[in-house]
mmCIF file of C-alpha atoms and ligand atoms in Angstrom:
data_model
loop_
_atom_site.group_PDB
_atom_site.id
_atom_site.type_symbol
_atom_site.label_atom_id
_atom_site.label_comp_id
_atom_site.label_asym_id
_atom_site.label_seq_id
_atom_site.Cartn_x
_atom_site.Cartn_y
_atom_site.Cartn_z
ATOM 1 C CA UNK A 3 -32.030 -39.918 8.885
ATOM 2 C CA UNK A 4 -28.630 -39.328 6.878
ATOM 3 C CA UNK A 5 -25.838 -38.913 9.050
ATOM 4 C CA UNK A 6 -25.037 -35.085 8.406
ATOM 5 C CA UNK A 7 -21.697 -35.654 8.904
ATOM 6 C CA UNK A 8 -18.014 -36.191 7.450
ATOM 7 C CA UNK A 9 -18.306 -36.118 3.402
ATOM 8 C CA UNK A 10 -22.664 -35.886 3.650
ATOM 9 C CA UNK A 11 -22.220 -32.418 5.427
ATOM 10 C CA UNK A 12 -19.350 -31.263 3.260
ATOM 11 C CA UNK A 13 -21.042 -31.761 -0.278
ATOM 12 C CA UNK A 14 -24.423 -30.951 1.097
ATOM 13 C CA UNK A 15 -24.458 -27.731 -0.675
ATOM 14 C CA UNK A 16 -23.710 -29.446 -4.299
ATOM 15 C CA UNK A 17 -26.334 -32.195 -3.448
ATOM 16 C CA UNK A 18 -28.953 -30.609 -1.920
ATOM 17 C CA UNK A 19 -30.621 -28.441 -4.981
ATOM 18 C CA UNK A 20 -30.548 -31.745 -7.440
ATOM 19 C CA UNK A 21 -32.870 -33.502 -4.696
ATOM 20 C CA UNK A 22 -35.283 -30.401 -3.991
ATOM 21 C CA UNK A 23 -36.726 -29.115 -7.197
ATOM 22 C CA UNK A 24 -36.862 -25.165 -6.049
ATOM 23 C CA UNK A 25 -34.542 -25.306 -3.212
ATOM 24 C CA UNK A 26 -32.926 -21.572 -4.063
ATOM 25 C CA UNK A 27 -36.767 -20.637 -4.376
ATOM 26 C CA UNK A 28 -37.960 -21.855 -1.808
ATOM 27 C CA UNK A 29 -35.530 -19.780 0.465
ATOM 28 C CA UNK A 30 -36.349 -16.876 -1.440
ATOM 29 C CA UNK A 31 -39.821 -16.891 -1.240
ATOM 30 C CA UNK A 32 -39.519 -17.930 2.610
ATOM 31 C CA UNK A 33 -37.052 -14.434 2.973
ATOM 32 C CA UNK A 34 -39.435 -12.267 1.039
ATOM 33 C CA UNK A 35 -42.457 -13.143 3.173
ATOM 34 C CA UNK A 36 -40.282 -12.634 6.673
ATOM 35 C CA UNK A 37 -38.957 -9.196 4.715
ATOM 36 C CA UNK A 38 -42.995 -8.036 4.643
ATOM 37 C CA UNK A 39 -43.775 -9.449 7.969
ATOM 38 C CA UNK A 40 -40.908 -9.221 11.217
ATOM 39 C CA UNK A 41 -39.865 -6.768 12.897
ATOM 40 C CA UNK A 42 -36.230 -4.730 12.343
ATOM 41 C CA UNK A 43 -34.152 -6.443 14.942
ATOM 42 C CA UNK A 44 -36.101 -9.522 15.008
ATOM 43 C CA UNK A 45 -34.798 -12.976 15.986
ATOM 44 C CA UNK A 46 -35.360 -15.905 13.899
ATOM 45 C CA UNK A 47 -34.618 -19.147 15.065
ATOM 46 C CA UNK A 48 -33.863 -21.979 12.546
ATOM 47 C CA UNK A 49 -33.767 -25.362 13.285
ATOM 48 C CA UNK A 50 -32.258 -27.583 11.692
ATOM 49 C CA UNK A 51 -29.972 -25.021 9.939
ATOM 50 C CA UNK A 52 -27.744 -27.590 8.674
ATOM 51 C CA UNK A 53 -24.857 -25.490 6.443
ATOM 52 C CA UNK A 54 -26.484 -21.906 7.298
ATOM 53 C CA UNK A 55 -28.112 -21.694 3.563
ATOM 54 C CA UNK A 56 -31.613 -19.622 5.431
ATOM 55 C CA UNK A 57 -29.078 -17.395 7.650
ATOM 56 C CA UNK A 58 -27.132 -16.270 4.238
ATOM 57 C CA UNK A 59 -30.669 -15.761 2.898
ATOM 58 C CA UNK A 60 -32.047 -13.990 5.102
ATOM 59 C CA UNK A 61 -28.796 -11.628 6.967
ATOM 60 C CA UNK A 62 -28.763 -9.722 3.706
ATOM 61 C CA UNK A 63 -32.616 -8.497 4.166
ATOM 62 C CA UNK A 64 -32.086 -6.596 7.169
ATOM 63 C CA UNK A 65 -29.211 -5.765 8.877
ATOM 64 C CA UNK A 66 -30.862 -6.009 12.428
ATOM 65 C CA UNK A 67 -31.975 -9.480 12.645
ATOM 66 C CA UNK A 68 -30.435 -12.252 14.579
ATOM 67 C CA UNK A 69 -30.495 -15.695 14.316
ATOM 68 C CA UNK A 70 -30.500 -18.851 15.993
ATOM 69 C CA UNK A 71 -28.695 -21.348 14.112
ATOM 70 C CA UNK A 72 -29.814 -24.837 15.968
ATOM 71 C CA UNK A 73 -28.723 -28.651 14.124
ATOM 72 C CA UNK A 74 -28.091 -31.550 15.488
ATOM 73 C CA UNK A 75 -25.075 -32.075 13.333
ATOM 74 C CA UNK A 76 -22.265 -30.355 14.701
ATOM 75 C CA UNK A 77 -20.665 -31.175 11.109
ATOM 76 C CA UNK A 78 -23.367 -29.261 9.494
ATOM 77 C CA UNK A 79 -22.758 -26.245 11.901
ATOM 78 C CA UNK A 80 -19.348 -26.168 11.793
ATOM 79 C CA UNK A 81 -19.485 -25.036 8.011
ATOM 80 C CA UNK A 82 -22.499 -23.083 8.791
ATOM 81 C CA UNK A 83 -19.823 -21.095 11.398
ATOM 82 C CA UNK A 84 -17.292 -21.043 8.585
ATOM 83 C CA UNK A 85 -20.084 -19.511 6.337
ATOM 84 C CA UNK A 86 -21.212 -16.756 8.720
ATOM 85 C CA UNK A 87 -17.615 -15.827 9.153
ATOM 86 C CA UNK A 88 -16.623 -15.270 5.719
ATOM 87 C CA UNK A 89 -19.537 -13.258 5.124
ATOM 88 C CA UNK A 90 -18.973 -10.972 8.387
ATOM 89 C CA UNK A 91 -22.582 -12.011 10.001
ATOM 90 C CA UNK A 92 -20.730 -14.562 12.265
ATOM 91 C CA UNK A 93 -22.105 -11.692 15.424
ATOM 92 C CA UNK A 94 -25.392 -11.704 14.410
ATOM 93 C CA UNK A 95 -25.804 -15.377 14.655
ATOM 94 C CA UNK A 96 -25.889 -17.319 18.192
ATOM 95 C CA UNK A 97 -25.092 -21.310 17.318
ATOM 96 C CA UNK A 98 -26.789 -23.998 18.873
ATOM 97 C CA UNK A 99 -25.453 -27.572 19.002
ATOM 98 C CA UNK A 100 -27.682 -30.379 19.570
ATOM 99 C CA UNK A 101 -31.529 -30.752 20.685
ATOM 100 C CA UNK A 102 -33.586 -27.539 20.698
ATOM 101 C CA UNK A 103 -33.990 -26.704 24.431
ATOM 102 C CA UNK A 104 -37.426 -25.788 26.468
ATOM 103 C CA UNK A 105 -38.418 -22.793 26.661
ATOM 104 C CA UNK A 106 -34.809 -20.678 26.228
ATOM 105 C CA UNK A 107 -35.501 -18.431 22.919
ATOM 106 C CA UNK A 108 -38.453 -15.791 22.344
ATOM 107 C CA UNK A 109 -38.054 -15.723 18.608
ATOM 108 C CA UNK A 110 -40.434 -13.853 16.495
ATOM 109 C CA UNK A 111 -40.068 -16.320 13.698
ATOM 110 C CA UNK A 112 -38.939 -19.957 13.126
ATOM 111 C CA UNK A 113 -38.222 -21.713 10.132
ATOM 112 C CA UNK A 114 -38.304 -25.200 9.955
ATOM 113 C CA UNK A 115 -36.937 -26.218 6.044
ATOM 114 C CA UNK A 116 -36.830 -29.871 4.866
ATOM 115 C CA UNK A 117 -35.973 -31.233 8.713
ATOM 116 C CA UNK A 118 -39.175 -32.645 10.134
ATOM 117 C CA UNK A 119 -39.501 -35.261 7.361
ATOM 118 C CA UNK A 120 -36.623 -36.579 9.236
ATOM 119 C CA UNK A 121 -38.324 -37.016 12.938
ATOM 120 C CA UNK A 122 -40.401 -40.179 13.406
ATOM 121 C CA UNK A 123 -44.616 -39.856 13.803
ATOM 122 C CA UNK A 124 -44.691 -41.018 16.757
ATOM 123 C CA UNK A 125 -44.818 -38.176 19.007
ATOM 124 C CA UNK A 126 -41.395 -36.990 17.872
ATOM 125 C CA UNK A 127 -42.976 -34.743 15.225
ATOM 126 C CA UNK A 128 -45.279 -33.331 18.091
ATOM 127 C CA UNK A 129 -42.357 -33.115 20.488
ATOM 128 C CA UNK A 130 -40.459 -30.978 17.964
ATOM 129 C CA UNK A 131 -43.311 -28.724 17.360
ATOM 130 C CA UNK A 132 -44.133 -27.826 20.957
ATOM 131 C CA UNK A 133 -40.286 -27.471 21.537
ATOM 132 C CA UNK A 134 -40.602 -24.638 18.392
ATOM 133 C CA UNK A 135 -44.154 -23.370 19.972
ATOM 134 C CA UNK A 136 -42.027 -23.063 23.075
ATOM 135 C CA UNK A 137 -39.273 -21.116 21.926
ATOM 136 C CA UNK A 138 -41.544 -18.491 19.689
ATOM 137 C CA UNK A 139 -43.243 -15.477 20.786
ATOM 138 C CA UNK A 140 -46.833 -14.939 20.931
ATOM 139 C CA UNK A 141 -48.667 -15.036 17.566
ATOM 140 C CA UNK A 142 -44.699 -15.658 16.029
ATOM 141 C CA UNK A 143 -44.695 -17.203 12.611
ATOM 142 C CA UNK A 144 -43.228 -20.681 11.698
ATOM 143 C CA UNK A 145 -41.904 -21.459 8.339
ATOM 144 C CA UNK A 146 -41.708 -25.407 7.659
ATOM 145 C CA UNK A 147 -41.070 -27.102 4.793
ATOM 146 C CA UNK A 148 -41.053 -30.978 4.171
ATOM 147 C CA UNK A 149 -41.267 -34.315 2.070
ATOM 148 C CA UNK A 150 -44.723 -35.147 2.014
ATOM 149 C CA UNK A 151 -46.710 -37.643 1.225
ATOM 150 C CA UNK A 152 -47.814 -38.036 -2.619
ATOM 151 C CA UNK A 153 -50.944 -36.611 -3.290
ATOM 152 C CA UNK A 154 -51.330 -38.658 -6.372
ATOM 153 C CA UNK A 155 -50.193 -42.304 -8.109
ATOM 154 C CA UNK A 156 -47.363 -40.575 -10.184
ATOM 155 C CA UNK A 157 -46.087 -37.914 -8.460
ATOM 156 C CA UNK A 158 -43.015 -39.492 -6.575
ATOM 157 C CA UNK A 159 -42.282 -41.009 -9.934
ATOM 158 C CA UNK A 160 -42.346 -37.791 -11.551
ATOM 159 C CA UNK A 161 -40.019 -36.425 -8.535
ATOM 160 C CA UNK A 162 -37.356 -38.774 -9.432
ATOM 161 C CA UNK A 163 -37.675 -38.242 -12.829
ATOM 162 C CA UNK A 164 -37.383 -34.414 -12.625
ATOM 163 C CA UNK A 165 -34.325 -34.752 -10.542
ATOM 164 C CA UNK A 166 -32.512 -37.168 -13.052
ATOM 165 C CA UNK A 167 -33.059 -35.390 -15.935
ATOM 166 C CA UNK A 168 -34.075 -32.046 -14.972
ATOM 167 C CA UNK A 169 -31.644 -31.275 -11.792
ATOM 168 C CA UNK A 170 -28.863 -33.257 -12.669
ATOM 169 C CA UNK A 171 -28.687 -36.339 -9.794
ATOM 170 C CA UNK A 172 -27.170 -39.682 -11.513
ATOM 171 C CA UNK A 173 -28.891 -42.420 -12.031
ATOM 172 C CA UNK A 174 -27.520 -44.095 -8.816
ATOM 173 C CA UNK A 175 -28.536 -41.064 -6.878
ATOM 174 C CA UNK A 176 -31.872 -41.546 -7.881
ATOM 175 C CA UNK A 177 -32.009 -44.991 -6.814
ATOM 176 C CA UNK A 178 -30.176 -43.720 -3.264
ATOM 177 C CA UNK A 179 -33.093 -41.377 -3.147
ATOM 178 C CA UNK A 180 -35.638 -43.814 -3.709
ATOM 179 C CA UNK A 181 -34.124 -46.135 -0.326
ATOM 180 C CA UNK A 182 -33.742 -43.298 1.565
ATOM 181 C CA UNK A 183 -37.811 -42.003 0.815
ATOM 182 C CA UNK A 184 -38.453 -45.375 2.377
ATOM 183 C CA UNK A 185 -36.116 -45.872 5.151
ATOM 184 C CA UNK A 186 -35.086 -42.681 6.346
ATOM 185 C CA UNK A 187 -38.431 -40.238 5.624
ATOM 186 C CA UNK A 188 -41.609 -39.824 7.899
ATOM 187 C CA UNK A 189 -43.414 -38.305 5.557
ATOM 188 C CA UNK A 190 -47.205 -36.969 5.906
ATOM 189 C CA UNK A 191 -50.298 -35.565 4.795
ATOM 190 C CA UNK A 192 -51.189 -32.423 4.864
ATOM 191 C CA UNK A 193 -53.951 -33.294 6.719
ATOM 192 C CA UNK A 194 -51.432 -35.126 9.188
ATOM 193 C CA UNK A 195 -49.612 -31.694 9.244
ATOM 194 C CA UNK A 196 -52.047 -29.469 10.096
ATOM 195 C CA UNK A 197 -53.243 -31.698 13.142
ATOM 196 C CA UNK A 198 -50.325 -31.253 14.424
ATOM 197 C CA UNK A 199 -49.200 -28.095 14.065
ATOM 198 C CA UNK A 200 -52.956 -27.134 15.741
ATOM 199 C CA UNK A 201 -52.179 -30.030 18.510
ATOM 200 C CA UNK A 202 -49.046 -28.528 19.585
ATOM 201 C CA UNK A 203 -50.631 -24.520 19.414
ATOM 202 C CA UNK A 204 -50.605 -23.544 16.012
ATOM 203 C CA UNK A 205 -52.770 -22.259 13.652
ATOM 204 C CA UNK A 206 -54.380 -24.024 10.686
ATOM 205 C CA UNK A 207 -51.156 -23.810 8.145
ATOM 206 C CA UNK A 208 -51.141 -22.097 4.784
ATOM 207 C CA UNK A 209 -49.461 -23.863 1.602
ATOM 208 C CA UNK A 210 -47.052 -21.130 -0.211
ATOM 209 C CA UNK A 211 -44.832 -23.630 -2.025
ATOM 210 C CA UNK A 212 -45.221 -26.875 -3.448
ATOM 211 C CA UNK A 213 -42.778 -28.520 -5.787
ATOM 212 C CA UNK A 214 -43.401 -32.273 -6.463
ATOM 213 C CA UNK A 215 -43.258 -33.608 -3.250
ATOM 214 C CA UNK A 216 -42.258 -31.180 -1.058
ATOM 215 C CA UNK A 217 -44.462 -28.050 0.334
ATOM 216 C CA UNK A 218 -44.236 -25.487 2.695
ATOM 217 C CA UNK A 219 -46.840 -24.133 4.884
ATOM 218 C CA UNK A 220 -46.796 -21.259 7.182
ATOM 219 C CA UNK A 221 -48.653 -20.861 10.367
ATOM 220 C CA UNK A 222 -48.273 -19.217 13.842
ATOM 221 C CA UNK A 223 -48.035 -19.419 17.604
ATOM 222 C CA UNK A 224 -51.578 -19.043 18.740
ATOM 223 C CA UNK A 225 -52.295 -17.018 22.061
HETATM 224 C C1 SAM B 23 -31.794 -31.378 4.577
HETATM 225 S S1 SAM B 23 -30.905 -30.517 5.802
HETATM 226 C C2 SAM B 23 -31.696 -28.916 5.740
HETATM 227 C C3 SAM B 23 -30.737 -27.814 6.121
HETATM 228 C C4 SAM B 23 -31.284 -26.412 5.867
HETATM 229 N N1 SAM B 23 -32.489 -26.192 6.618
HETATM 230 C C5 SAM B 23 -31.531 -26.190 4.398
HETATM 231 O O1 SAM B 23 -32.664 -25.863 4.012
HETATM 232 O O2 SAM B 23 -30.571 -26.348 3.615
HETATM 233 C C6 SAM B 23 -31.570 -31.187 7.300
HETATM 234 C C7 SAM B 23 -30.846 -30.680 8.545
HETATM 235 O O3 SAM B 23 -31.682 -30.960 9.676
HETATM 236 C C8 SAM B 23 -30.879 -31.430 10.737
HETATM 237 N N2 SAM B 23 -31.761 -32.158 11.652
HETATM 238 C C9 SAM B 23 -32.334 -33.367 11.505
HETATM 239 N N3 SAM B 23 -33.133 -33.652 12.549
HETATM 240 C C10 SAM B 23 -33.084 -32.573 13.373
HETATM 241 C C11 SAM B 23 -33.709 -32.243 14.614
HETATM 242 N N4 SAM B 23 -34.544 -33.082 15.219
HETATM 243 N N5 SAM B 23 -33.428 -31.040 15.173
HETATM 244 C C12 SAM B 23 -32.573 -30.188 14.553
HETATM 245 N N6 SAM B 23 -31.949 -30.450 13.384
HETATM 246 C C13 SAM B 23 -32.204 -31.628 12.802
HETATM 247 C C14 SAM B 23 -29.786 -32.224 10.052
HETATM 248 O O4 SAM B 23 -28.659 -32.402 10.886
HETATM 249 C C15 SAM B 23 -29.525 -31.360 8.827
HETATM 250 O O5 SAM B 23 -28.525 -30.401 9.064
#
């Protein structure tokens, strides 16, 4: 995984949109369906929050929801503070540093944006979502987005492509991507996905976003 940290976390906001195609719309489209769906003072836990980019997204919906800001980067989180402060949402958010704990939160919602690629498949990725299960409500609704694997012979090309000449990433940022795909992604199937969302007590996920290689499903807690 990239460290998160130092000068990575600082220019993460710059970086991140030229390596997601849709990264503003993907928020957006995650907030409108939680602005149909959740309660007025909901909770909504994100993991993997990194510089608070779903928090701003979403605090502006609905003045009665809370969040859960969890990362493992304390880097990350520390501008994500920064960011809730200048806004004056800093007391709606609870931070959490380090590994999501067992059974502590009972959020309605969880979002889960372009973090799981990062966990290994081998029972990490199913470790992660029981810890999420754990920590939603009954029938609560996760939002996860990730790398996945390409679904066709050109479509990674066409990714890096996109992101040159579309999104603006240099030439040796492409080439930085295309390591870091290899040596620092888990990526999977859909297929892969949705056995283990169901193995760890979700339902079968639904695609609403797919851009290249990344997608987002949605799903929720069963029972
Ligand atoms: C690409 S950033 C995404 C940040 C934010 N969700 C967004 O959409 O901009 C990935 C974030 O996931 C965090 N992360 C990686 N593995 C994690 C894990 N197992 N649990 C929680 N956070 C994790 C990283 O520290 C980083 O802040």
């Amino acid at each position: 995984m990239p460290a998160f940290t130092g000068e990575e976390a600082l220019n993460y906001d710059q970086r991140i949109g030229k390596l997601v195609p849709g990264y503003a719309l993907l928020h957006q489209i995650t907030a409108a369906q939680l602005r149909v769906t959740l309660v007025q003072d909901a909770t909504i836990l994100v993991v993997g929050a990194g510089t608070g980019r779903e928090i701003i997204e979403l605090a502006e919906q609905n003045q009665g929801w809370h969040f859960i800001a969890q990362d493992v980067s304390a880097d990350m989180l520390e501008i994500a503070d920064q960011n809730f402060t200048n806004l004056g949402i800093r007391d709606r958010v609870t931070i959490h540093h380090g590994k999501l704990p067992e059974n502590t939160f009972q959020a309605d919602a969880t979002l889960c944006l372009l973090v799981m690629h990062f966990v290994r498949d081998n029972g990490d990725k199913d470790d992660l979502l029981t810890q999420i299960n754990h920590n939603l409500k009954s029938e609560g609704k996760l939002f996860l987005a990730d790398l996945m694997l390409p679904e066709s012979s050109f479509e990674r090309e066409a990714q890096f492509q996109l992101c040159h000449t579309v999104l603006g990433l240099t030439e040796q940022g492409v080439e930085k991507m295309r390591r870091n795909f290899v040596e620092e992604f888990y990526p999977i199937s859909l297929e892969g996905l949705t056995t283990l969302l169901e193995k760890a007590g979700f339902s079968t996920p639904l695609v609403y976003f797919k851009a290249l290689g990344f997608s987002a499903v949605n799903s929720y807690k069963r029972n």
